[in-house]
Amino acid sequence: MTNTINSHQNLNVKNITSLFEEVQNRYINKLISIDEKKITTNERNKQKIVIYESYVKDLSTQTRLLLQSLEELEKEAKQRVGLLENKLKKANASLQHYHSLSDLNKTTNNFETEKWKLVHETLDLKQDLDSLTSFINIAKRTGKWDTDRLQLKTLPLDSIFGITKDDTHISNPLHKEIQYRDERIQVLQAEIEYLRKMQNDLSKQTLNLNSSTSENELKGQNIILTKKVDDLRSKFAEECQKAETYKMDIRLKSNQLKELQQELNLKKTYYEGHINDLSTKLKTISDRHQETTTILNNELAVKNQQVEQLTQQIEQVINEKISFENERNDLERQCRVKDSMTADLESQIRNLERQLIVNNHLIIPIESTVSKIDYEKLDQELNLTRKRLDGIMTEIKTKDALNSKLEQDLHLLKIFHDEQLEQHIQIAASDVEQLRTEIRTLKNLCEEKADE
């Protein structure tokens, strides 16, 4: 019966292990499918965080189910045959839950892999930030955006210029407008020089004109030329003012670009520090979990040896008890047979004595008859049997005391196992909660970065 119970327990352990592996493989396949999708890094990180949160929730649910199944197994074990088998079964059932350590190790390895991926993505982001910095500096020097030399690893050019296109659309027309104004100014200056030359030529010609040209006409021409010169000068002043306005706008845009660059550097420093802090925390949690796992594995090996020794002792005591009980039953049966034979002989002796007394005959000594000899032999055998029975009863009491002691030791061992299991579950729950907090923090950071 003990072998049957052990086989059922092994079957349950295999089913639980296969279930854990199936759940883990399902989440690994989900992560692989996300990596194969053609989506942005932020979207990929968000989907991975959602999968990690779901995986942590499944682990918590499985832990609760394991605890519930442990309670049900303990209740069912109490209804089994024999108190010693029940205690041993509950101890084995409690040891089954240590197999969840392998699943926690796999989860830790997955988080470690994800951490290295985040580190590589951070390095790519650093390189992209350096490329953008040099790109902005070149744009400041040359006054134009040279996108052909800009190469990014983590972000496409459209996502960058989707934000800065407004600035480029503003700065490029400004440069064109300034260039146009400069050309207009040069044209107006050339016209002014041309008009001055014409005015000088006209003044010279007026000196050589005959009396047919009246002074009134000359004055009218001079007034017209003066108005044209004044108009050209006012236009020139307006164009200069517009040019100054455009230059001021360019300086403002340059200052805005500098501020954006400084803000980008600050955010870059902040995210790098935060990622380093998260990496340090994750490494600390992994090291602590690994140390706890090693300690628990060592304690588990020692407790398994103790349980095996106690199990062997219990089986030996049970076998001895069964043999003693069988021998006691045989002796009791022999005693009952001999007691019945003794009672028959005593009844016959009493009948013979009564007959002798009634018939006034002498009582024949019983010692000289064969029946008396048989009676003494039976009496001696009965005494020996009773002594042997007393010795067997003493040994049975000794074995019962030893059984009680072994049961008490097994009970204490079970209590110790339960305490160790509860402590391990609490540590695992705290680690899971801390990992959830870190995942929520990373998720918030990704959302803030996506919003920016």
CSV table of C-alpha atoms in Angstrom, one decimal:
chain,number,residue,atom,x,y,z
A,1,MET,CA,0.0,0.0,0.0
A,2,THR,CA,2.9,2.3,0.7
A,3,ASN,CA,4.4,1.7,-2.7
A,4,THR,CA,1.0,2.5,-4.3
A,5,ILE,CA,0.9,5.9,-2.4
A,6,ASN,CA,4.4,6.7,-3.5
A,7,SER,CA,3.6,5.9,-7.1
A,8,HIS,CA,0.6,8.2,-7.0
A,9,GLN,CA,2.8,11.0,-5.5
A,10,ASN,CA,5.4,10.5,-8.1
A,11,LEU,CA,2.7,10.8,-10.8
A,12,ASN,CA,1.4,14.0,-9.2
A,13,VAL,CA,4.9,15.5,-9.1
A,14,LYS,CA,5.5,14.6,-12.8
A,15,ASN,CA,2.1,16.2,-13.7
A,16,ILE,CA,3.0,19.4,-11.7
A,17,THR,CA,6.5,19.6,-13.3
A,18,SER,CA,5.1,19.1,-16.8
A,19,LEU,CA,2.4,21.8,-16.1
A,20,PHE,CA,5.1,24.3,-15.0
A,21,GLU,CA,7.2,23.5,-18.1
A,22,GLU,CA,4.2,23.9,-20.4
A,23,VAL,CA,3.3,27.3,-18.9
A,24,GLN,CA,6.9,28.4,-19.1
A,25,ASN,CA,7.2,27.3,-22.8
A,26,ARG,CA,4.0,29.1,-23.6
A,27,TYR,CA,5.4,32.4,-22.3
A,28,ILE,CA,8.7,31.9,-24.0
A,29,ASN,CA,6.9,31.3,-27.3
A,30,LYS,CA,5.0,34.6,-26.7
A,31,LEU,CA,8.3,36.5,-26.1
A,32,ILE,CA,9.8,35.0,-29.2
A,33,SER,CA,6.8,35.9,-31.3
A,34,ILE,CA,7.0,39.5,-30.0
A,35,ASP,CA,10.7,39.7,-31.0
A,36,GLU,CA,9.8,38.5,-34.5
A,37,LYS,CA,7.2,41.3,-34.9
A,38,LYS,CA,8.1,44.4,-36.9
A,39,ILE,CA,7.2,47.0,-34.2
A,40,THR,CA,8.9,49.8,-32.4
A,41,THR,CA,11.1,49.1,-29.4
A,42,ASN,CA,8.8,50.9,-27.0
A,43,GLU,CA,5.8,48.9,-28.1
A,44,ARG,CA,7.9,45.7,-27.9
A,45,ASN,CA,9.0,46.5,-24.3
A,46,LYS,CA,5.4,47.3,-23.3
A,47,GLN,CA,4.2,43.9,-24.7
A,48,LYS,CA,7.0,42.1,-22.9
A,49,ILE,CA,6.2,43.9,-19.6
A,50,VAL,CA,2.5,42.8,-20.0
A,51,ILE,CA,3.7,39.2,-20.6
A,52,TYR,CA,6.0,39.3,-17.6
A,53,GLU,CA,3.2,40.6,-15.4
A,54,SER,CA,0.9,37.8,-16.6
A,55,TYR,CA,3.7,35.3,-15.9
A,56,VAL,CA,4.1,36.5,-12.4
A,57,LYS,CA,0.4,36.4,-11.8
A,58,ASP,CA,0.3,32.8,-13.1
A,59,LEU,CA,3.2,31.9,-10.7
A,60,SER,CA,1.3,33.4,-7.8
A,61,THR,CA,-1.9,31.5,-8.8
A,62,GLN,CA,0.1,28.2,-9.1
A,63,THR,CA,1.7,28.8,-5.7
A,64,ARG,CA,-1.7,29.2,-4.1
A,65,LEU,CA,-3.0,26.1,-5.9
A,66,LEU,CA,0.0,24.2,-4.7
A,67,LEU,CA,-0.8,25.3,-1.1
A,68,GLN,CA,-4.4,24.3,-1.5
A,69,SER,CA,-3.5,20.9,-2.9
A,70,LEU,CA,-1.1,20.4,0.0
A,71,GLU,CA,-3.9,21.0,2.5
A,72,GLU,CA,-6.2,18.6,0.6
A,73,LEU,CA,-3.4,16.0,0.5
A,74,GLU,CA,-3.0,16.4,4.3
A,75,LYS,CA,-6.7,15.9,4.9
A,76,GLU,CA,-6.8,12.9,2.6
A,77,ALA,CA,-3.7,11.4,4.3
A,78,LYS,CA,-5.4,11.4,7.7
A,79,GLN,CA,-8.0,9.0,6.3
A,80,ARG,CA,-5.4,6.5,5.0
A,81,VAL,CA,-4.3,3.3,6.7
A,82,GLY,CA,-2.0,3.7,9.8
A,83,LEU,CA,-0.8,6.8,11.5
A,84,LEU,CA,2.8,6.3,10.5
A,85,GLU,CA,2.0,6.0,6.8
A,86,ASN,CA,-0.1,9.2,7.1
A,87,LYS,CA,2.8,11.1,8.7
A,88,LEU,CA,5.3,9.9,6.1
A,89,LYS,CA,2.9,10.7,3.2
A,90,LYS,CA,2.4,14.3,4.5
A,91,ALA,CA,6.2,14.7,4.8
A,92,ASN,CA,6.7,13.5,1.2
A,93,ALA,CA,3.9,15.8,0.0
A,94,SER,CA,5.5,18.8,1.7
A,95,LEU,CA,8.8,18.0,0.1
A,96,GLN,CA,7.2,17.9,-3.4
A,97,HIS,CA,6.7,21.7,-3.3
A,98,TYR,CA,10.5,22.3,-3.3
A,99,HIS,CA,10.4,21.4,-7.0
A,100,SER,CA,9.1,24.9,-7.6
A,101,LEU,CA,12.6,26.2,-7.0
A,102,SER,CA,13.6,25.1,-10.5
A,103,ASP,CA,10.7,27.2,-11.9
A,104,LEU,CA,11.8,30.2,-9.9
A,105,ASN,CA,15.4,29.7,-11.1
A,106,LYS,CA,14.1,29.7,-14.7
A,107,THR,CA,12.2,32.8,-14.1
A,108,THR,CA,15.3,34.5,-12.6
A,109,ASN,CA,17.3,33.5,-15.7
A,110,ASN,CA,14.6,34.9,-18.0
A,111,PHE,CA,14.8,38.2,-16.1
A,112,GLU,CA,18.6,38.2,-16.3
A,113,THR,CA,18.3,37.7,-20.1
A,114,GLU,CA,15.9,40.5,-20.3
A,115,LYS,CA,18.2,42.7,-18.3
A,116,TRP,CA,21.1,42.1,-20.7
A,117,LYS,CA,18.8,42.9,-23.6
A,118,LEU,CA,17.9,46.2,-21.9
A,119,VAL,CA,21.6,47.0,-21.4
A,120,HIS,CA,22.3,46.4,-25.1
A,121,GLU,CA,19.3,48.6,-26.0
A,122,THR,CA,20.7,51.3,-23.7
A,123,LEU,CA,24.0,51.2,-25.4
A,124,ASP,CA,22.3,51.6,-28.8
A,125,LEU,CA,20.3,54.5,-27.4
A,126,LYS,CA,23.6,56.1,-26.2
A,127,GLN,CA,25.1,55.7,-29.6
A,128,ASP,CA,22.0,57.2,-31.2
A,129,LEU,CA,22.1,60.2,-28.8
A,130,ASP,CA,25.8,60.8,-29.7
A,131,SER,CA,24.8,60.7,-33.4
A,132,LEU,CA,22.0,63.2,-32.8
A,133,THR,CA,24.3,65.5,-30.9
A,134,SER,CA,26.9,65.6,-33.7
A,135,PHE,CA,24.0,65.9,-36.2
A,136,ILE,CA,22.7,69.0,-34.4
A,137,ASN,CA,26.1,70.6,-34.1
A,138,ILE,CA,26.7,70.1,-37.8
A,139,ALA,CA,23.3,71.7,-38.5
A,140,LYS,CA,24.2,74.7,-36.4
A,141,ARG,CA,27.5,75.2,-38.3
A,142,THR,CA,26.2,74.6,-41.8
A,143,GLY,CA,22.6,75.9,-41.3
A,144,LYS,CA,21.0,72.8,-42.9
A,145,TRP,CA,20.1,69.3,-42.0
A,146,ASP,CA,22.3,66.6,-43.5
A,147,THR,CA,20.1,63.6,-43.0
A,148,ASP,CA,22.1,61.4,-45.4
A,149,ARG,CA,25.0,60.9,-42.8
A,150,LEU,CA,22.6,60.3,-39.9
A,151,GLN,CA,22.4,56.6,-39.0
A,152,LEU,CA,20.3,55.4,-36.0
A,153,LYS,CA,19.9,51.9,-34.6
A,154,THR,CA,16.8,52.1,-32.4
A,155,LEU,CA,14.7,54.8,-34.0
A,156,PRO,CA,13.8,55.5,-37.7
A,157,LEU,CA,14.5,58.9,-39.1
A,158,ASP,CA,10.7,59.6,-39.5
A,159,SER,CA,10.2,59.3,-35.8
A,160,ILE,CA,13.0,61.9,-35.2
A,161,PHE,CA,12.0,64.4,-37.9
A,162,GLY,CA,8.3,63.9,-37.1
A,163,ILE,CA,9.2,66.2,-34.1
A,164,THR,CA,11.8,68.5,-35.7
A,165,LYS,CA,10.3,69.0,-39.1
A,166,ASP,CA,8.4,72.1,-37.9
A,167,ASP,CA,11.7,73.7,-37.0
A,168,THR,CA,13.3,72.8,-40.3
A,169,HIS,CA,10.2,74.0,-42.1
A,170,ILE,CA,10.5,77.3,-40.2
A,171,SER,CA,14.3,77.7,-40.5
A,172,ASN,CA,14.5,76.9,-44.3
A,173,PRO,CA,12.0,79.5,-45.4
A,174,LEU,CA,13.7,82.0,-43.1
A,175,HIS,CA,17.0,81.4,-44.8
A,176,LYS,CA,15.4,81.7,-48.2
A,177,GLU,CA,13.6,84.8,-47.2
A,178,ILE,CA,16.8,86.4,-45.9
A,179,GLN,CA,18.6,85.5,-49.1
A,180,TYR,CA,15.8,87.0,-51.1
A,181,ARG,CA,15.8,90.2,-49.0
A,182,ASP,CA,19.6,90.5,-49.4
A,183,GLU,CA,19.2,90.2,-53.2
A,184,ARG,CA,16.4,92.8,-53.1
A,185,ILE,CA,18.6,95.1,-51.0
A,186,GLN,CA,21.5,94.7,-53.5
A,187,VAL,CA,19.0,95.4,-56.4
A,188,LEU,CA,17.7,98.5,-54.6
A,189,GLN,CA,21.2,99.7,-53.9
A,190,ALA,CA,22.0,99.3,-57.5
A,191,GLU,CA,18.9,101.3,-58.5
A,192,ILE,CA,19.8,104.0,-56.0
A,193,GLU,CA,23.3,104.3,-57.5
A,194,TYR,CA,21.8,104.3,-61.0
A,195,LEU,CA,19.3,107.1,-60.0
A,196,ARG,CA,22.1,109.0,-58.4
A,197,LYS,CA,24.1,108.8,-61.6
A,198,MET,CA,21.0,109.8,-63.6
A,199,GLN,CA,20.5,112.7,-61.2
A,200,ASN,CA,24.1,113.8,-61.7
A,201,ASP,CA,23.8,113.4,-65.4
A,202,LEU,CA,20.6,115.4,-65.4
A,203,SER,CA,22.2,118.1,-63.3
A,204,LYS,CA,25.1,118.3,-65.7
A,205,GLN,CA,22.7,118.3,-68.6
A,206,THR,CA,20.7,121.1,-67.1
A,207,LEU,CA,23.8,123.3,-67.1
A,208,ASN,CA,24.2,122.7,-70.8
A,209,LEU,CA,20.5,123.1,-71.6
A,210,ASN,CA,19.4,126.1,-73.6
A,211,SER,CA,17.0,128.6,-72.3
A,212,SER,CA,14.2,126.6,-73.8
A,213,THR,CA,14.2,124.4,-70.6
A,214,SER,CA,12.5,126.3,-67.9
A,215,GLU,CA,13.4,126.2,-64.3
A,216,ASN,CA,9.9,124.9,-63.4
A,217,GLU,CA,10.4,121.7,-65.3
A,218,LEU,CA,13.8,121.1,-63.7
A,219,LYS,CA,12.3,121.6,-60.3
A,220,GLY,CA,9.5,119.2,-61.1
A,221,GLN,CA,11.9,116.5,-62.3
A,222,ASN,CA,14.1,117.0,-59.2
A,223,ILE,CA,11.0,116.6,-57.0
A,224,ILE,CA,10.0,113.4,-58.7
A,225,LEU,CA,13.5,112.0,-58.4
A,226,THR,CA,13.7,113.0,-54.8
A,227,LYS,CA,10.4,111.2,-54.0
A,228,LYS,CA,11.7,108.0,-55.8
A,229,VAL,CA,14.9,108.2,-53.7
A,230,ASP,CA,12.9,108.6,-50.5
A,231,ASP,CA,10.7,105.7,-51.4
A,232,LEU,CA,13.6,103.5,-52.2
A,233,ARG,CA,15.3,104.5,-48.9
A,234,SER,CA,12.1,103.7,-46.9
A,235,LYS,CA,11.8,100.3,-48.7
A,236,PHE,CA,15.5,99.7,-47.9
A,237,ALA,CA,14.9,100.5,-44.2
A,238,GLU,CA,11.9,98.1,-44.1
A,239,GLU,CA,13.9,95.3,-45.7
A,240,CYS,CA,16.7,95.9,-43.2
A,241,GLN,CA,14.2,95.7,-40.3
A,242,LYS,CA,12.7,92.5,-41.7
A,243,ALA,CA,16.2,91.0,-42.1
A,244,GLU,CA,16.9,91.9,-38.4
A,245,THR,CA,13.6,90.3,-37.4
A,246,TYR,CA,14.5,87.1,-39.3
A,247,LYS,CA,17.9,87.0,-37.7
A,248,MET,CA,16.3,87.4,-34.3
A,249,ASP,CA,14.0,84.4,-35.1
A,250,ILE,CA,17.0,82.4,-36.1
A,251,ARG,CA,18.8,83.2,-32.8
A,252,LEU,CA,15.6,82.2,-30.9
A,253,LYS,CA,15.4,78.9,-32.8
A,254,SER,CA,19.1,78.2,-32.1
A,255,ASN,CA,18.5,78.8,-28.4
A,256,GLN,CA,15.5,76.5,-28.4
A,257,LEU,CA,17.7,73.8,-30.1
A,258,LYS,CA,20.3,74.3,-27.4
A,259,GLU,CA,17.7,74.0,-24.6
A,260,LEU,CA,16.3,70.8,-26.2
A,261,GLN,CA,19.8,69.4,-26.5
A,262,GLN,CA,20.4,70.1,-22.8
A,263,GLU,CA,17.1,68.6,-21.8
A,264,LEU,CA,17.9,65.6,-23.9
A,265,ASN,CA,21.3,65.2,-22.2
A,266,LEU,CA,19.6,65.5,-18.7
A,267,LYS,CA,17.0,62.9,-19.6
A,268,LYS,CA,19.8,60.7,-21.0
A,269,THR,CA,21.8,60.9,-17.7
A,270,TYR,CA,18.6,60.3,-15.6
A,271,TYR,CA,17.6,57.2,-17.6
A,272,GLU,CA,21.1,55.8,-17.5
A,273,GLY,CA,21.3,56.2,-13.7
A,274,HIS,CA,17.9,54.7,-13.3
A,275,ILE,CA,18.7,51.8,-15.5
A,276,ASN,CA,22.0,51.2,-13.5
A,277,ASP,CA,20.0,51.3,-10.3
A,278,LEU,CA,17.5,48.8,-11.6
A,279,SER,CA,20.3,46.5,-12.8
A,280,THR,CA,21.9,46.6,-9.4
A,281,LYS,CA,18.7,45.9,-7.6
A,282,LEU,CA,17.9,43.0,-10.0
A,283,LYS,CA,21.4,41.6,-9.5
A,284,THR,CA,21.0,41.8,-5.7
A,285,ILE,CA,17.7,40.1,-5.8
A,286,SER,CA,19.1,37.3,-8.1
A,287,ASP,CA,22.1,36.8,-5.9
A,288,ARG,CA,20.0,36.6,-2.7
A,289,HIS,CA,17.5,34.2,-4.4
A,290,GLN,CA,20.4,32.0,-5.6
A,291,GLU,CA,21.9,31.9,-2.1
A,292,THR,CA,18.5,31.1,-0.6
A,293,THR,CA,18.0,28.3,-3.2
A,294,THR,CA,21.4,26.8,-2.4
A,295,ILE,CA,20.8,26.8,1.3
A,296,LEU,CA,17.4,25.3,0.9
A,297,ASN,CA,18.7,22.6,-1.5
A,298,ASN,CA,21.4,21.6,1.1
A,299,GLU,CA,18.8,21.5,3.9
A,300,LEU,CA,16.5,19.5,1.7
A,301,ALA,CA,19.1,16.9,1.0
A,302,VAL,CA,19.8,16.5,4.7
A,303,LYS,CA,16.1,16.3,5.6
A,304,ASN,CA,15.6,13.7,2.8
A,305,GLN,CA,18.3,11.5,4.3
A,306,GLN,CA,16.7,11.8,7.7
A,307,VAL,CA,13.3,11.0,6.3
A,308,GLU,CA,14.7,7.9,4.5
A,309,GLN,CA,16.4,6.7,7.8
A,310,LEU,CA,13.2,7.2,9.8
A,311,THR,CA,11.2,5.5,7.1
A,312,GLN,CA,13.5,2.5,7.2
A,313,GLN,CA,13.3,2.4,11.0
A,314,ILE,CA,9.5,2.6,10.9
A,315,GLU,CA,9.2,-0.2,8.4
A,316,GLN,CA,11.6,-2.4,10.5
A,317,VAL,CA,9.6,-1.7,13.6
A,318,ILE,CA,6.3,-2.4,11.8
A,319,ASN,CA,7.6,-5.7,10.5
A,320,GLU,CA,8.9,-6.7,14.0
A,321,LYS,CA,5.6,-5.7,15.5
A,322,ILE,CA,3.7,-7.8,13.0
A,323,SER,CA,5.9,-10.8,13.7
A,324,PHE,CA,5.5,-10.3,17.5
A,325,GLU,CA,1.8,-10.0,17.2
A,326,ASN,CA,1.6,-13.2,15.2
A,327,GLU,CA,3.7,-15.0,17.7
A,328,ARG,CA,1.6,-13.6,20.5
A,329,ASN,CA,-1.5,-14.8,18.8
A,330,ASP,CA,-0.1,-18.3,18.5
A,331,LEU,CA,1.0,-18.4,22.1
A,332,GLU,CA,-2.4,-17.2,23.2
A,333,ARG,CA,-4.1,-19.9,21.2
A,334,GLN,CA,-1.8,-22.5,22.7
A,335,CYS,CA,-2.6,-21.1,26.2
A,336,ARG,CA,-6.3,-21.3,25.5
A,337,VAL,CA,-5.9,-25.0,24.3
A,338,LYS,CA,-3.8,-25.9,27.4
A,339,ASP,CA,-6.2,-24.0,29.7
A,340,SER,CA,-9.1,-26.0,28.3
A,341,MET,CA,-7.1,-29.3,28.7
A,342,THR,CA,-6.2,-28.3,32.3
A,343,ALA,CA,-9.8,-27.5,33.1
A,344,ASP,CA,-10.9,-30.9,31.7
A,345,LEU,CA,-8.2,-32.7,33.8
A,346,GLU,CA,-9.2,-30.8,36.9
A,347,SER,CA,-12.8,-31.7,36.3
A,348,GLN,CA,-12.0,-35.4,35.9
A,349,ILE,CA,-9.9,-35.3,39.1
A,350,ARG,CA,-12.7,-33.7,41.0
A,351,ASN,CA,-15.2,-36.3,39.7
A,352,LEU,CA,-12.8,-39.2,40.6
A,353,GLU,CA,-12.3,-37.8,44.1
A,354,ARG,CA,-16.1,-37.5,44.6
A,355,GLN,CA,-16.6,-41.0,43.5
A,356,LEU,CA,-13.9,-42.3,45.8
A,357,ILE,CA,-15.4,-40.4,48.8
A,358,VAL,CA,-18.9,-41.7,48.0
A,359,ASN,CA,-17.7,-45.3,47.7
A,360,ASN,CA,-15.5,-45.1,50.9
A,361,HIS,CA,-12.4,-46.0,49.0
A,362,LEU,CA,-8.9,-44.6,49.6
A,363,ILE,CA,-7.8,-41.8,47.5
A,364,ILE,CA,-5.3,-43.0,45.1
A,365,PRO,CA,-2.4,-40.6,45.0
A,366,ILE,CA,-2.6,-38.6,41.8
A,367,GLU,CA,1.2,-38.4,41.5
A,368,SER,CA,1.4,-42.1,40.6
A,369,THR,CA,-1.1,-42.0,37.8
A,370,VAL,CA,-0.4,-41.1,34.2
A,371,SER,CA,-3.0,-38.3,34.3
A,372,LYS,CA,-1.1,-36.5,37.0
A,373,ILE,CA,2.1,-36.6,35.1
A,374,ASP,CA,0.4,-35.2,32.0
A,375,TYR,CA,-1.1,-32.6,34.2
A,376,GLU,CA,2.3,-31.5,35.5
A,377,LYS,CA,3.7,-31.5,32.1
A,378,LEU,CA,0.9,-29.3,30.8
A,379,ASP,CA,1.2,-27.1,33.9
A,380,GLN,CA,5.0,-26.6,33.2
A,381,GLU,CA,4.3,-25.9,29.5
A,382,LEU,CA,1.6,-23.5,30.5
A,383,ASN,CA,4.0,-21.6,32.9
A,384,LEU,CA,6.7,-21.5,30.2
A,385,THR,CA,4.2,-20.2,27.7
A,386,ARG,CA,3.0,-17.6,30.1
A,387,LYS,CA,6.5,-16.5,30.8
A,388,ARG,CA,7.3,-16.3,27.1
A,389,LEU,CA,4.1,-14.4,26.6
A,390,ASP,CA,5.1,-11.9,29.3
A,391,GLY,CA,8.4,-11.5,27.6
A,392,ILE,CA,6.8,-10.9,24.3
A,393,MET,CA,4.4,-8.4,25.8
A,394,THR,CA,7.3,-6.6,27.3
A,395,GLU,CA,9.1,-6.4,23.9
A,396,ILE,CA,5.9,-5.2,22.3
A,397,LYS,CA,5.6,-2.4,24.9
A,398,THR,CA,9.2,-1.5,24.2
A,399,LYS,CA,8.5,-1.4,20.5
A,400,ASP,CA,5.4,0.6,21.0
A,401,ALA,CA,7.4,3.1,23.0
A,402,LEU,CA,10.0,3.2,20.2
A,403,ASN,CA,7.2,3.7,17.7
A,404,SER,CA,5.8,6.6,19.8
A,405,LYS,CA,9.2,8.2,19.9
A,406,LEU,CA,9.7,7.8,16.1
A,407,GLU,CA,6.2,9.2,15.5
A,408,GLN,CA,7.0,12.2,17.7
A,409,ASP,CA,10.3,12.7,15.8
A,410,LEU,CA,8.5,12.4,12.5
A,411,HIS,CA,5.9,14.9,13.7
A,412,LEU,CA,8.6,17.4,14.7
A,413,LEU,CA,10.3,16.9,11.4
A,414,LYS,CA,7.0,17.5,9.6
A,415,ILE,CA,6.6,20.8,11.6
A,416,PHE,CA,10.1,21.8,10.7
A,417,HIS,CA,9.5,21.1,7.0
A,418,ASP,CA,6.2,23.1,7.1
A,419,GLU,CA,8.0,26.0,8.7
A,420,GLN,CA,10.8,25.9,6.1
A,421,LEU,CA,8.3,25.6,3.3
A,422,GLU,CA,6.3,28.6,4.7
A,423,GLN,CA,9.5,30.7,5.0
A,424,HIS,CA,10.5,29.8,1.5
A,425,ILE,CA,7.1,30.7,0.2
A,426,GLN,CA,7.2,34.1,2.0
A,427,ILE,CA,10.7,34.8,0.5
A,428,ALA,CA,9.5,33.8,-2.9
A,429,ALA,CA,6.4,36.0,-2.5
A,430,SER,CA,8.5,39.0,-1.5
A,431,ASP,CA,10.8,38.4,-4.4
A,432,VAL,CA,7.8,38.2,-6.8
A,433,GLU,CA,6.3,41.4,-5.3
A,434,GLN,CA,9.6,43.2,-5.7
A,435,LEU,CA,9.9,42.0,-9.3
A,436,ARG,CA,6.3,43.3,-9.9
A,437,THR,CA,7.3,46.7,-8.5
A,438,GLU,CA,10.4,46.8,-10.8
A,439,ILE,CA,8.2,45.8,-13.8
A,440,ARG,CA,5.7,48.5,-13.0
A,441,THR,CA,8.5,51.1,-12.7
A,442,LEU,CA,9.9,50.0,-16.0
A,443,LYS,CA,6.5,50.2,-17.6
A,444,ASN,CA,5.9,53.7,-16.2
A,445,LEU,CA,9.3,54.8,-17.5
A,446,CYS,CA,8.5,53.4,-21.0
A,447,GLU,CA,5.1,55.1,-21.0
A,448,GLU,CA,6.8,58.4,-20.0
A,449,LYS,CA,9.4,58.0,-22.6
A,450,ALA,CA,6.7,57.2,-25.2
A,451,ASP,CA,4.7,60.3,-24.2
A,452,GLU,CA,7.7,62.5,-24.5
